[in-house]
């Protein structure tokens, strides 16, 4: 059910389920690549995000943390990453965006080191 939040449409969520090796990652990566021409799209690898959280000693995350991880830390770092992060945040305030999280099964199964 998509309810409005503070007068704004609620985020729409699509969950892709399937057994290991079924091609879920390929599907969501393809969707992220094809949609990025139309809508700003972030593809978040949850295994890498978890490693980043452990390295940064984070026990809780906000979407701001996720955006920073993907656009700044994972996007080249340094001043280039900061500029990309700031540009994305400005764009995200006024533009619908797609955030794709990949790797739930790996994180849930704790198959990552």
PDB file of N, CA and C in Angstrom:
ATOM      1  N   UNK A   1       0.857  -1.177   0.000  1.00  0.00           N
ATOM      2  CA  UNK A   1       0.000   0.000   0.000  1.00  0.00           C
ATOM      3  C   UNK A   1       0.895   1.229   0.000  1.00  0.00           C
ATOM      4  N   UNK A   2       0.670   2.099  -0.939  1.00  0.00           N
ATOM      5  CA  UNK A   2       1.446   3.332  -1.032  1.00  0.00           C
ATOM      6  C   UNK A   2       0.635   4.480  -0.455  1.00  0.00           C
ATOM      7  N   UNK A   3       0.950   4.895   0.770  1.00  0.00           N
ATOM      8  CA  UNK A   3       0.265   6.000   1.426  1.00  0.00           C
ATOM      9  C   UNK A   3       1.120   7.246   1.326  1.00  0.00           C
ATOM     10  N   UNK A   4       0.455   8.403   1.363  1.00  0.00           N
ATOM     11  CA  UNK A   4       1.202   9.655   1.324  1.00  0.00           C
ATOM     12  C   UNK A   4       1.869   9.899   2.673  1.00  0.00           C
ATOM     13  N   UNK A   5       3.063  10.466   2.623  1.00  0.00           N
ATOM     14  CA  UNK A   5       3.815  10.814   3.820  1.00  0.00           C
ATOM     15  C   UNK A   5       4.086  12.306   3.751  1.00  0.00           C
ATOM     16  N   UNK A   6       3.559  13.063   4.708  1.00  0.00           N
ATOM     17  CA  UNK A   6       3.715  14.522   4.718  1.00  0.00           C
ATOM     18  C   UNK A   6       3.300  15.129   3.383  1.00  0.00           C
ATOM     19  N   UNK A   7       2.197  14.643   2.819  1.00  0.00           N
ATOM     20  CA  UNK A   7       1.699  15.179   1.561  1.00  0.00           C
ATOM     21  C   UNK A   7       2.416  14.682   0.325  1.00  0.00           C
ATOM     22  N   UNK A   8       3.465  13.907   0.509  1.00  0.00           N
ATOM     23  CA  UNK A   8       4.239  13.372  -0.622  1.00  0.00           C
ATOM     24  C   UNK A   8       3.848  11.918  -0.856  1.00  0.00           C
ATOM     25  N   UNK A   9       3.854  11.489  -2.112  1.00  0.00           N
ATOM     26  CA  UNK A   9       3.573  10.069  -2.358  1.00  0.00           C
ATOM     27  C   UNK A   9       4.608   9.193  -1.655  1.00  0.00           C
ATOM     28  N   UNK A  10       4.153   8.085  -1.127  1.00  0.00           N
ATOM     29  CA  UNK A  10       5.064   7.155  -0.449  1.00  0.00           C
ATOM     30  C   UNK A  10       5.987   6.510  -1.469  1.00  0.00           C
ATOM     31  N   UNK A  11       7.181   6.160  -1.038  1.00  0.00           N
ATOM     32  CA  UNK A  11       8.086   5.461  -1.956  1.00  0.00           C
ATOM     33  C   UNK A  11       7.477   4.132  -2.394  1.00  0.00           C
ATOM     34  N   UNK A  12       7.689   3.801  -3.632  1.00  0.00           N
ATOM     35  CA  UNK A  12       7.228   2.505  -4.128  1.00  0.00           C
ATOM     36  C   UNK A  12       8.364   1.512  -3.961  1.00  0.00           C
ATOM     37  N   UNK A  13       8.014   0.325  -3.543  1.00  0.00           N
ATOM     38  CA  UNK A  13       9.025  -0.690  -3.265  1.00  0.00           C
ATOM     39  C   UNK A  13       8.718  -1.934  -4.095  1.00  0.00           C
ATOM     40  N   UNK A  14       9.738  -2.458  -4.736  1.00  0.00           N
ATOM     41  CA  UNK A  14       9.633  -3.715  -5.468  1.00  0.00           C
ATOM     42  C   UNK A  14      10.679  -4.657  -4.895  1.00  0.00           C
ATOM     43  N   UNK A  15      10.254  -5.813  -4.473  1.00  0.00           N
ATOM     44  CA  UNK A  15      11.170  -6.807  -3.924  1.00  0.00           C
ATOM     45  C   UNK A  15      11.299  -7.943  -4.928  1.00  0.00           C
ATOM     46  N   UNK A  16      12.522  -8.236  -5.325  1.00  0.00           N
ATOM     47  CA  UNK A  16      12.786  -9.338  -6.246  1.00  0.00           C
ATOM     48  C   UNK A  16      13.308 -10.507  -5.422  1.00  0.00           C
ATOM     49  N   UNK A  17      12.537 -11.582  -5.389  1.00  0.00           N
ATOM     50  CA  UNK A  17      12.922 -12.761  -4.614  1.00  0.00           C
ATOM     51  C   UNK A  17      13.232 -13.927  -5.539  1.00  0.00           C
ATOM     52  N   UNK A  18      14.091 -14.806  -5.088  1.00  0.00           N
ATOM     53  CA  UNK A  18      14.415 -16.002  -5.848  1.00  0.00           C
ATOM     54  C   UNK A  18      15.568 -16.722  -5.191  1.00  0.00           C
ATOM     55  N   UNK A  19      15.779 -17.967  -5.573  1.00  0.00           N
ATOM     56  CA  UNK A  19      16.873 -18.741  -4.979  1.00  0.00           C
ATOM     57  C   UNK A  19      18.236 -18.225  -5.432  1.00  0.00           C
ATOM     58  N   UNK A  20      19.259 -18.595  -4.701  1.00  0.00           N
ATOM     59  CA  UNK A  20      20.630 -18.210  -5.060  1.00  0.00           C
ATOM     60  C   UNK A  20      20.922 -18.680  -6.484  1.00  0.00           C
ATOM     61  N   UNK A  21      21.546 -17.816  -7.254  1.00  0.00           N
ATOM     62  CA  UNK A  21      21.918 -18.165  -8.621  1.00  0.00           C
ATOM     63  C   UNK A  21      20.814 -17.968  -9.640  1.00  0.00           C
ATOM     64  N   UNK A  22      19.677 -17.407  -9.220  1.00  0.00           N
ATOM     65  CA  UNK A  22      18.541 -17.248 -10.133  1.00  0.00           C
ATOM     66  C   UNK A  22      18.678 -16.036 -11.046  1.00  0.00           C
ATOM     67  N   UNK A  23      19.647 -15.173 -10.779  1.00  0.00           N
ATOM     68  CA  UNK A  23      19.850 -14.005 -11.633  1.00  0.00           C
ATOM     69  C   UNK A  23      19.249 -12.716 -11.105  1.00  0.00           C
ATOM     70  N   UNK A  24      18.953 -12.662  -9.797  1.00  0.00           N
ATOM     71  CA  UNK A  24      18.371 -11.451  -9.216  1.00  0.00           C
ATOM     72  C   UNK A  24      19.301 -10.256  -9.380  1.00  0.00           C
ATOM     73  N   UNK A  25      20.584 -10.440  -9.084  1.00  0.00           N
ATOM     74  CA  UNK A  25      21.549  -9.341  -9.186  1.00  0.00           C
ATOM     75  C   UNK A  25      21.659  -8.846 -10.617  1.00  0.00           C
ATOM     76  N   UNK A  26      21.683  -9.757 -11.566  1.00  0.00           N
ATOM     77  CA  UNK A  26      21.758  -9.366 -12.972  1.00  0.00           C
ATOM     78  C   UNK A  26      20.537  -8.555 -13.356  1.00  0.00           C
ATOM     79  N   UNK A  27      19.370  -8.982 -12.908  1.00  0.00           N
ATOM     80  CA  UNK A  27      18.130  -8.281 -13.217  1.00  0.00           C
ATOM     81  C   UNK A  27      18.134  -6.864 -12.655  1.00  0.00           C
ATOM     82  N   UNK A  28      18.474  -6.707 -11.369  1.00  0.00           N
ATOM     83  CA  UNK A  28      18.417  -5.372 -10.778  1.00  0.00           C
ATOM     84  C   UNK A  28      19.529  -4.479 -11.316  1.00  0.00           C
ATOM     85  N   UNK A  29      20.683  -5.031 -11.633  1.00  0.00           N
ATOM     86  CA  UNK A  29      21.754  -4.224 -12.227  1.00  0.00           C
ATOM     87  C   UNK A  29      21.358  -3.750 -13.621  1.00  0.00           C
ATOM     88  N   UNK A  30      20.719  -4.611 -14.389  1.00  0.00           N
ATOM     89  CA  UNK A  30      20.250  -4.220 -15.717  1.00  0.00           C
ATOM     90  C   UNK A  30      19.199  -3.115 -15.596  1.00  0.00           C
ATOM     91  N   UNK A  31      18.267  -3.278 -14.657  1.00  0.00           N
ATOM     92  CA  UNK A  31      17.234  -2.261 -14.448  1.00  0.00           C
ATOM     93  C   UNK A  31      17.855  -0.927 -14.052  1.00  0.00           C
ATOM     94  N   UNK A  32      18.837  -0.966 -13.156  1.00  0.00           N
ATOM     95  CA  UNK A  32      19.493   0.271 -12.724  1.00  0.00           C
ATOM     96  C   UNK A  32      20.199   0.951 -13.891  1.00  0.00           C
ATOM     97  N   UNK A  33      20.879   0.176 -14.717  1.00  0.00           N
ATOM     98  CA  UNK A  33      21.594   0.752 -15.863  1.00  0.00           C
ATOM     99  C   UNK A  33      20.638   1.346 -16.880  1.00  0.00           C
ATOM    100  N   UNK A  34      19.548   0.653 -17.174  1.00  0.00           N
ATOM    101  CA  UNK A  34      18.629   1.148 -18.199  1.00  0.00           C
ATOM    102  C   UNK A  34      17.809   2.326 -17.705  1.00  0.00           C
ATOM    103  N   UNK A  35      17.514   2.389 -16.411  1.00  0.00           N
ATOM    104  CA  UNK A  35      16.705   3.483 -15.885  1.00  0.00           C
ATOM    105  C   UNK A  35      17.512   4.742 -15.606  1.00  0.00           C
ATOM    106  N   UNK A  36      18.817   4.628 -15.473  1.00  0.00           N
ATOM    107  CA  UNK A  36      19.617   5.796 -15.089  1.00  0.00           C
ATOM    108  C   UNK A  36      19.590   6.898 -16.143  1.00  0.00           C
ATOM    109  N   UNK A  37      19.231   6.579 -17.385  1.00  0.00           N
ATOM    110  CA  UNK A  37      19.082   7.617 -18.404  1.00  0.00           C
ATOM    111  C   UNK A  37      17.815   8.430 -18.192  1.00  0.00           C
ATOM    112  N   UNK A  38      16.824   7.838 -17.524  1.00  0.00           N
ATOM    113  CA  UNK A  38      15.523   8.469 -17.342  1.00  0.00           C
ATOM    114  C   UNK A  38      15.391   9.091 -15.956  1.00  0.00           C
ATOM    115  N   UNK A  39      15.817   8.348 -14.945  1.00  0.00           N
ATOM    116  CA  UNK A  39      15.677   8.759 -13.548  1.00  0.00           C
ATOM    117  C   UNK A  39      17.016   8.531 -12.858  1.00  0.00           C
ATOM    118  N   UNK A  40      17.478   9.490 -12.033  1.00  0.00           N
ATOM    119  CA  UNK A  40      18.717   9.241 -11.286  1.00  0.00           C
ATOM    120  C   UNK A  40      18.595   7.936 -10.494  1.00  0.00           C
ATOM    121  N   UNK A  41      19.571   7.062 -10.676  1.00  0.00           N
ATOM    122  CA  UNK A  41      19.505   5.727 -10.088  1.00  0.00           C
ATOM    123  C   UNK A  41      20.789   5.419  -9.330  1.00  0.00           C
ATOM    124  N   UNK A  42      20.632   4.927  -8.112  1.00  0.00           N
ATOM    125  CA  UNK A  42      21.772   4.449  -7.330  1.00  0.00           C
ATOM    126  C   UNK A  42      21.629   2.952  -7.151  1.00  0.00           C
ATOM    127  N   UNK A  43      22.675   2.224  -7.447  1.00  0.00           N
ATOM    128  CA  UNK A  43      22.703   0.781  -7.219  1.00  0.00           C
ATOM    129  C   UNK A  43      23.608   0.538  -6.019  1.00  0.00           C
ATOM    130  N   UNK A  44      23.035   0.091  -4.921  1.00  0.00           N
ATOM    131  CA  UNK A  44      23.767  -0.095  -3.674  1.00  0.00           C
ATOM    132  C   UNK A  44      24.052  -1.579  -3.470  1.00  0.00           C
ATOM    133  N   UNK A  45      25.315  -1.928  -3.399  1.00  0.00           N
ATOM    134  CA  UNK A  45      25.730  -3.297  -3.091  1.00  0.00           C
ATOM    135  C   UNK A  45      25.761  -3.422  -1.569  1.00  0.00           C
ATOM    136  N   UNK A  46      24.825  -4.173  -1.014  1.00  0.00           N
ATOM    137  CA  UNK A  46      24.710  -4.261   0.440  1.00  0.00           C
ATOM    138  C   UNK A  46      25.919  -4.900   1.105  1.00  0.00           C
ATOM    139  N   UNK A  47      26.597  -5.806   0.416  1.00  0.00           N
ATOM    140  CA  UNK A  47      27.803  -6.410   0.992  1.00  0.00           C
ATOM    141  C   UNK A  47      28.865  -5.330   1.183  1.00  0.00           C
ATOM    142  N   UNK A  48      29.069  -4.498   0.156  1.00  0.00           N
ATOM    143  CA  UNK A  48      30.049  -3.410   0.263  1.00  0.00           C
ATOM    144  C   UNK A  48      29.605  -2.372   1.287  1.00  0.00           C
ATOM    145  N   UNK A  49      28.301  -2.081   1.332  1.00  0.00           N
ATOM    146  CA  UNK A  49      27.785  -1.134   2.319  1.00  0.00           C
ATOM    147  C   UNK A  49      28.021  -1.656   3.732  1.00  0.00           C
ATOM    148  N   UNK A  50      27.811  -2.954   3.949  1.00  0.00           N
ATOM    149  CA  UNK A  50      28.052  -3.553   5.265  1.00  0.00           C
ATOM    150  C   UNK A  50      29.527  -3.457   5.642  1.00  0.00           C
ATOM    151  N   UNK A  51      30.407  -3.739   4.701  1.00  0.00           N
ATOM    152  CA  UNK A  51      31.849  -3.610   4.976  1.00  0.00           C
ATOM    153  C   UNK A  51      32.202  -2.170   5.349  1.00  0.00           C
ATOM    154  N   UNK A  52      31.607  -1.202   4.628  1.00  0.00           N
ATOM    155  CA  UNK A  52      31.850   0.216   4.908  1.00  0.00           C
ATOM    156  C   UNK A  52      31.362   0.566   6.312  1.00  0.00           C
ATOM    157  N   UNK A  53      30.174   0.065   6.687  1.00  0.00           N
ATOM    158  CA  UNK A  53      29.627   0.323   8.024  1.00  0.00           C
ATOM    159  C   UNK A  53      30.548  -0.225   9.106  1.00  0.00           C
ATOM    160  N   UNK A  54      31.067  -1.418   8.878  1.00  0.00           N
ATOM    161  CA  UNK A  54      31.975  -2.023   9.856  1.00  0.00           C
ATOM    162  C   UNK A  54      33.254  -1.196   9.960  1.00  0.00           C
ATOM    163  N   UNK A  55      33.802  -0.783   8.818  1.00  0.00           N
ATOM    164  CA  UNK A  55      35.033   0.018   8.820  1.00  0.00           C
ATOM    165  C   UNK A  55      34.827   1.371   9.487  1.00  0.00           C
ATOM    166  N   UNK A  56      33.627   1.950   9.324  1.00  0.00           N
ATOM    167  CA  UNK A  56      33.323   3.266   9.907  1.00  0.00           C
ATOM    168  C   UNK A  56      32.706   3.148  11.296  1.00  0.00           C
ATOM    169  N   UNK A  57      32.554   1.909  11.795  1.00  0.00           N
ATOM    170  CA  UNK A  57      31.973   1.641  13.110  1.00  0.00           C
ATOM    171  C   UNK A  57      30.560   2.215  13.233  1.00  0.00           C
ATOM    172  N   UNK A  58      29.764   2.048  12.180  1.00  0.00           N
ATOM    173  CA  UNK A  58      28.378   2.531  12.184  1.00  0.00           C
ATOM    174  C   UNK A  58      27.455   1.392  12.591  1.00  0.00           C
ATOM    175  N   UNK A  59      26.536   1.698  13.507  1.00  0.00           N
ATOM    176  CA  UNK A  59      25.570   0.695  13.941  1.00  0.00           C
ATOM    177  C   UNK A  59      24.166   1.015  13.446  1.00  0.00           C
ATOM    178  N   UNK A  60      23.978   2.201  12.886  1.00  0.00           N
ATOM    179  CA  UNK A  60      22.685   2.599  12.323  1.00  0.00           C
ATOM    180  C   UNK A  60      22.956   3.443  11.083  1.00  0.00           C
ATOM    181  N   UNK A  61      22.035   3.364  10.135  1.00  0.00           N
ATOM    182  CA  UNK A  61      22.205   4.090   8.878  1.00  0.00           C
ATOM    183  C   UNK A  61      20.973   4.904   8.546  1.00  0.00           C
ATOM    184  N   UNK A  62      21.192   6.053   7.937  1.00  0.00           N
ATOM    185  CA  UNK A  62      20.114   6.834   7.346  1.00  0.00           C
ATOM    186  C   UNK A  62      20.304   6.786   5.835  1.00  0.00           C
ATOM    187  N   UNK A  63      19.315   7.267   5.094  1.00  0.00           N
ATOM    188  CA  UNK A  63      19.490   7.346   3.643  1.00  0.00           C
ATOM    189  C   UNK A  63      20.645   8.268   3.292  1.00  0.00           C
ATOM    190  N   UNK A  64      20.873   9.285   4.105  1.00  0.00           N
ATOM    191  CA  UNK A  64      22.017  10.179   3.876  1.00  0.00           C
ATOM    192  C   UNK A  64      23.328   9.393   3.913  1.00  0.00           C
ATOM    193  N   UNK A  65      23.458   8.488   4.885  1.00  0.00           N
ATOM    194  CA  UNK A  65      24.659   7.644   4.945  1.00  0.00           C
ATOM    195  C   UNK A  65      24.791   6.796   3.683  1.00  0.00           C
ATOM    196  N   UNK A  66      23.674   6.213   3.253  1.00  0.00           N
ATOM    197  CA  UNK A  66      23.691   5.362   2.061  1.00  0.00           C
ATOM    198  C   UNK A  66      24.101   6.178   0.839  1.00  0.00           C
ATOM    199  N   UNK A  67      23.524   7.389   0.693  1.00  0.00           N
ATOM    200  CA  UNK A  67      23.887   8.259  -0.431  1.00  0.00           C
ATOM    201  C   UNK A  67      25.367   8.617  -0.369  1.00  0.00           C
ATOM    202  N   UNK A  68      25.853   8.936   0.829  1.00  0.00           N
ATOM    203  CA  UNK A  68      27.270   9.297   0.972  1.00  0.00           C
ATOM    204  C   UNK A  68      28.160   8.114   0.598  1.00  0.00           C
ATOM    205  N   UNK A  69      27.804   6.921   1.052  1.00  0.00           N
ATOM    206  CA  UNK A  69      28.585   5.731   0.710  1.00  0.00           C
ATOM    207  C   UNK A  69      28.677   5.578  -0.805  1.00  0.00           C
ATOM    208  N   UNK A  70      27.541   5.631  -1.479  1.00  0.00           N
ATOM    209  CA  UNK A  70      27.530   5.337  -2.909  1.00  0.00           C
ATOM    210  C   UNK A  70      28.098   6.472  -3.754  1.00  0.00           C
ATOM    211  N   UNK A  71      27.750   7.714  -3.440  1.00  0.00           N
ATOM    212  CA  UNK A  71      28.174   8.823  -4.304  1.00  0.00           C
ATOM    213  C   UNK A  71      29.556   9.345  -3.970  1.00  0.00           C
ATOM    214  N   UNK A  72      29.953   9.255  -2.718  1.00  0.00           N
ATOM    215  CA  UNK A  72      31.239   9.839  -2.315  1.00  0.00           C
ATOM    216  C   UNK A  72      32.285   8.768  -2.057  1.00  0.00           C
ATOM    217  N   UNK A  73      32.059   7.940  -1.056  1.00  0.00           N
ATOM    218  CA  UNK A  73      33.046   6.933  -0.668  1.00  0.00           C
ATOM    219  C   UNK A  73      33.272   5.905  -1.776  1.00  0.00           C
ATOM    220  N   UNK A  74      32.179   5.410  -2.344  1.00  0.00           N
ATOM    221  CA  UNK A  74      32.261   4.368  -3.353  1.00  0.00           C
ATOM    222  C   UNK A  74      32.374   4.971  -4.758  1.00  0.00           C
ATOM    223  N   UNK A  75      32.236   6.288  -4.859  1.00  0.00           N
ATOM    224  CA  UNK A  75      32.245   6.947  -6.164  1.00  0.00           C
ATOM    225  C   UNK A  75      33.534   7.675  -6.461  1.00  0.00           C
ATOM    226  N   UNK A  76      34.615   7.274  -5.844  1.00  0.00           N
ATOM    227  CA  UNK A  76      35.902   7.874  -6.148  1.00  0.00           C
ATOM    228  C   UNK A  76      36.549   8.559  -4.966  1.00  0.00           C
ATOM    229  N   UNK A  77      35.749   8.947  -3.983  1.00  0.00           N
ATOM    230  CA  UNK A  77      36.302   9.593  -2.797  1.00  0.00           C
ATOM    231  C   UNK A  77      36.901  10.955  -3.100  1.00  0.00           C
ATOM    232  N   UNK A  78      37.495  11.571  -2.094  1.00  0.00           N
ATOM    233  CA  UNK A  78      38.147  12.866  -2.262  1.00  0.00           C
ATOM    234  C   UNK A  78      37.196  13.945  -2.733  1.00  0.00           C
ATOM    235  N   UNK A  79      37.754  14.993  -3.348  1.00  0.00           N
ATOM    236  CA  UNK A  79      36.934  16.126  -3.778  1.00  0.00           C
ATOM    237  C   UNK A  79      35.994  15.747  -4.916  1.00  0.00           C
ATOM    238  N   UNK A  80      36.389  14.812  -5.770  1.00  0.00           N
ATOM    239  CA  UNK A  80      35.511  14.364  -6.855  1.00  0.00           C
ATOM    240  C   UNK A  80      34.282  13.679  -6.273  1.00  0.00           C
ATOM    241  N   UNK A  81      34.498  12.805  -5.303  1.00  0.00           N
ATOM    242  CA  UNK A  81      33.386  12.121  -4.653  1.00  0.00           C
ATOM    243  C   UNK A  81      32.485  13.087  -3.909  1.00  0.00           C
ATOM    244  N   UNK A  82      33.066  14.070  -3.216  1.00  0.00           N
ATOM    245  CA  UNK A  82      32.275  15.077  -2.497  1.00  0.00           C
ATOM    246  C   UNK A  82      31.415  15.880  -3.465  1.00  0.00           C
ATOM    247  N   UNK A  83      31.994  16.291  -4.592  1.00  0.00           N
ATOM    248  CA  UNK A  83      31.249  17.065  -5.587  1.00  0.00           C
ATOM    249  C   UNK A  83      30.097  16.232  -6.147  1.00  0.00           C
ATOM    250  N   UNK A  84      30.365  14.963  -6.422  1.00  0.00           N
ATOM    251  CA  UNK A  84      29.318  14.069  -6.934  1.00  0.00           C
ATOM    252  C   UNK A  84      28.211  13.904  -5.895  1.00  0.00           C
ATOM    253  N   UNK A  85      28.597  13.765  -4.633  1.00  0.00           N
ATOM    254  CA  UNK A  85      27.636  13.606  -3.544  1.00  0.00           C
ATOM    255  C   UNK A  85      26.748  14.846  -3.429  1.00  0.00           C
ATOM    256  N   UNK A  86      27.340  16.022  -3.411  1.00  0.00           N
ATOM    257  CA  UNK A  86      26.576  17.270  -3.298  1.00  0.00           C
ATOM    258  C   UNK A  86      25.631  17.454  -4.482  1.00  0.00           C
ATOM    259  N   UNK A  87      26.111  17.171  -5.685  1.00  0.00           N
ATOM    260  CA  UNK A  87      25.274  17.297  -6.882  1.00  0.00           C
ATOM    261  C   UNK A  87      24.090  16.335  -6.809  1.00  0.00           C
ATOM    262  N   UNK A  88      24.347  15.120  -6.348  1.00  0.00           N
ATOM    263  CA  UNK A  88      23.266  14.145  -6.250  1.00  0.00           C
ATOM    264  C   UNK A  88      22.232  14.593  -5.229  1.00  0.00           C
ATOM    265  N   UNK A  89      22.660  15.112  -4.076  1.00  0.00           N
ATOM    266  CA  UNK A  89      21.707  15.550  -3.054  1.00  0.00           C
ATOM    267  C   UNK A  89      20.842  16.693  -3.555  1.00  0.00           C
ATOM    268  N   UNK A  90      21.432  17.633  -4.293  1.00  0.00           N
ATOM    269  CA  UNK A  90      20.642  18.738  -4.858  1.00  0.00           C
ATOM    270  C   UNK A  90      19.610  18.205  -5.839  1.00  0.00           C
ATOM    271  N   UNK A  91      20.017  17.286  -6.679  1.00  0.00           N
ATOM    272  CA  UNK A  91      19.118  16.694  -7.660  1.00  0.00           C
ATOM    273  C   UNK A  91      18.026  15.882  -6.979  1.00  0.00           C
ATOM    274  N   UNK A  92      18.378  15.130  -5.961  1.00  0.00           N
ATOM    275  CA  UNK A  92      17.432  14.229  -5.294  1.00  0.00           C
ATOM    276  C   UNK A  92      16.312  14.979  -4.578  1.00  0.00           C
ATOM    277  N   UNK A  93      16.544  16.231  -4.196  1.00  0.00           N
ATOM    278  CA  UNK A  93      15.514  17.002  -3.497  1.00  0.00           C
ATOM    279  C   UNK A  93      14.332  17.320  -4.397  1.00  0.00           C
ATOM    280  N   UNK A  94      14.577  17.437  -5.702  1.00  0.00           N
ATOM    281  CA  UNK A  94      13.535  17.890  -6.621  1.00  0.00           C
ATOM    282  C   UNK A  94      13.201  16.886  -7.709  1.00  0.00           C
ATOM    283  N   UNK A  95      13.817  15.734  -7.677  1.00  0.00           N
ATOM    284  CA  UNK A  95      13.655  14.756  -8.748  1.00  0.00           C
ATOM    285  C   UNK A  95      13.367  13.385  -8.153  1.00  0.00           C
ATOM    286  N   UNK A  96      12.401  12.676  -8.722  1.00  0.00           N
ATOM    287  CA  UNK A  96      12.226  11.291  -8.263  1.00  0.00           C
ATOM    288  C   UNK A  96      13.503  10.507  -8.532  1.00  0.00           C
ATOM    289  N   UNK A  97      13.788   9.535  -7.714  1.00  0.00           N
ATOM    290  CA  UNK A  97      14.978   8.741  -7.941  1.00  0.00           C
ATOM    291  C   UNK A  97      14.708   7.280  -7.622  1.00  0.00           C
ATOM    292  N   UNK A  98      15.571   6.430  -8.154  1.00  0.00           N
ATOM    293  CA  UNK A  98      15.479   4.994  -7.913  1.00  0.00           C
ATOM    294  C   UNK A  98      16.708   4.589  -7.109  1.00  0.00           C
ATOM    295  N   UNK A  99      16.472   3.904  -6.003  1.00  0.00           N
ATOM    296  CA  UNK A  99      17.564   3.349  -5.213  1.00  0.00           C
ATOM    297  C   UNK A  99      17.383   1.835  -5.230  1.00  0.00           C
ATOM    298  N   UNK A 100      18.374   1.140  -5.766  1.00  0.00           N
ATOM    299  CA  UNK A 100      18.323  -0.317  -5.882  1.00  0.00           C
ATOM    300  C   UNK A 100      19.316  -0.909  -4.887  1.00  0.00           C
ATOM    301  N   UNK A 101      18.813  -1.723  -3.975  1.00  0.00           N
ATOM    302  CA  UNK A 101      19.665  -2.418  -3.015  1.00  0.00           C
ATOM    303  C   UNK A 101      19.832  -3.853  -3.493  1.00  0.00           C
ATOM    304  N   UNK A 102      21.069  -4.273  -3.649  1.00  0.00           N
ATOM    305  CA  UNK A 102      21.356  -5.626  -4.117  1.00  0.00           C
ATOM    306  C   UNK A 102      22.187  -6.353  -3.067  1.00  0.00           C
ATOM    307  N   UNK A 103      21.892  -7.618  -2.841  1.00  0.00           N
ATOM    308  CA  UNK A 103      22.702  -8.422  -1.937  1.00  0.00           C
ATOM    309  C   UNK A 103      22.043  -8.766  -0.623  1.00  0.00           C
ATOM    310  N   UNK A 104      20.703  -8.619  -0.540  1.00  0.00           N
ATOM    311  CA  UNK A 104      20.023  -8.964   0.710  1.00  0.00           C
ATOM    312  C   UNK A 104      20.296 -10.404   1.117  1.00  0.00           C
ATOM    313  N   UNK A 105      20.290 -11.326   0.142  1.00  0.00           N
ATOM    314  CA  UNK A 105      20.487 -12.732   0.502  1.00  0.00           C
ATOM    315  C   UNK A 105      21.888 -12.985   1.040  1.00  0.00           C
ATOM    316  N   UNK A 106      22.904 -12.319   0.459  1.00  0.00           N
ATOM    317  CA  UNK A 106      24.265 -12.491   0.967  1.00  0.00           C
ATOM    318  C   UNK A 106      24.411 -11.936   2.378  1.00  0.00           C
ATOM    319  N   UNK A 107      23.825 -10.756   2.615  1.00  0.00           N
ATOM    320  CA  UNK A 107      23.931 -10.132   3.933  1.00  0.00           C
ATOM    321  C   UNK A 107      23.136 -10.936   4.960  1.00  0.00           C
ATOM    322  N   UNK A 108      21.942 -11.365   4.594  1.00  0.00           N
ATOM    323  CA  UNK A 108      21.111 -12.139   5.527  1.00  0.00           C
ATOM    324  C   UNK A 108      21.754 -13.482   5.857  1.00  0.00           C
ATOM    325  N   UNK A 109      22.430 -14.069   4.873  1.00  0.00           N
ATOM    326  CA  UNK A 109      23.081 -15.352   5.105  1.00  0.00           C
ATOM    327  C   UNK A 109      24.481 -15.214   5.653  1.00  0.00           C
ATOM    328  N   UNK A 110      24.924 -13.978   5.828  1.00  0.00           N
ATOM    329  CA  UNK A 110      26.262 -13.689   6.360  1.00  0.00           C
ATOM    330  C   UNK A 110      27.344 -14.422   5.580  1.00  0.00           C
ATOM    331  N   UNK A 111      27.221 -14.397   4.241  1.00  0.00           N
ATOM    332  CA  UNK A 111      28.230 -15.066   3.417  1.00  0.00           C
ATOM    333  C   UNK A 111      29.397 -14.149   3.094  1.00  0.00           C
ATOM    334  N   UNK A 112      29.302 -12.880   3.520  1.00  0.00           N
ATOM    335  CA  UNK A 112      30.411 -11.964   3.253  1.00  0.00           C
ATOM    336  C   UNK A 112      31.339 -11.932   4.461  1.00  0.00           C
ATOM    337  N   UNK A 113      32.638 -11.703   4.222  1.00  0.00           N
ATOM    338  CA  UNK A 113      33.584 -11.666   5.352  1.00  0.00           C
ATOM    339  C   UNK A 113      33.398 -10.418   6.194  1.00  0.00           C
TER     340      UNK A 113
END
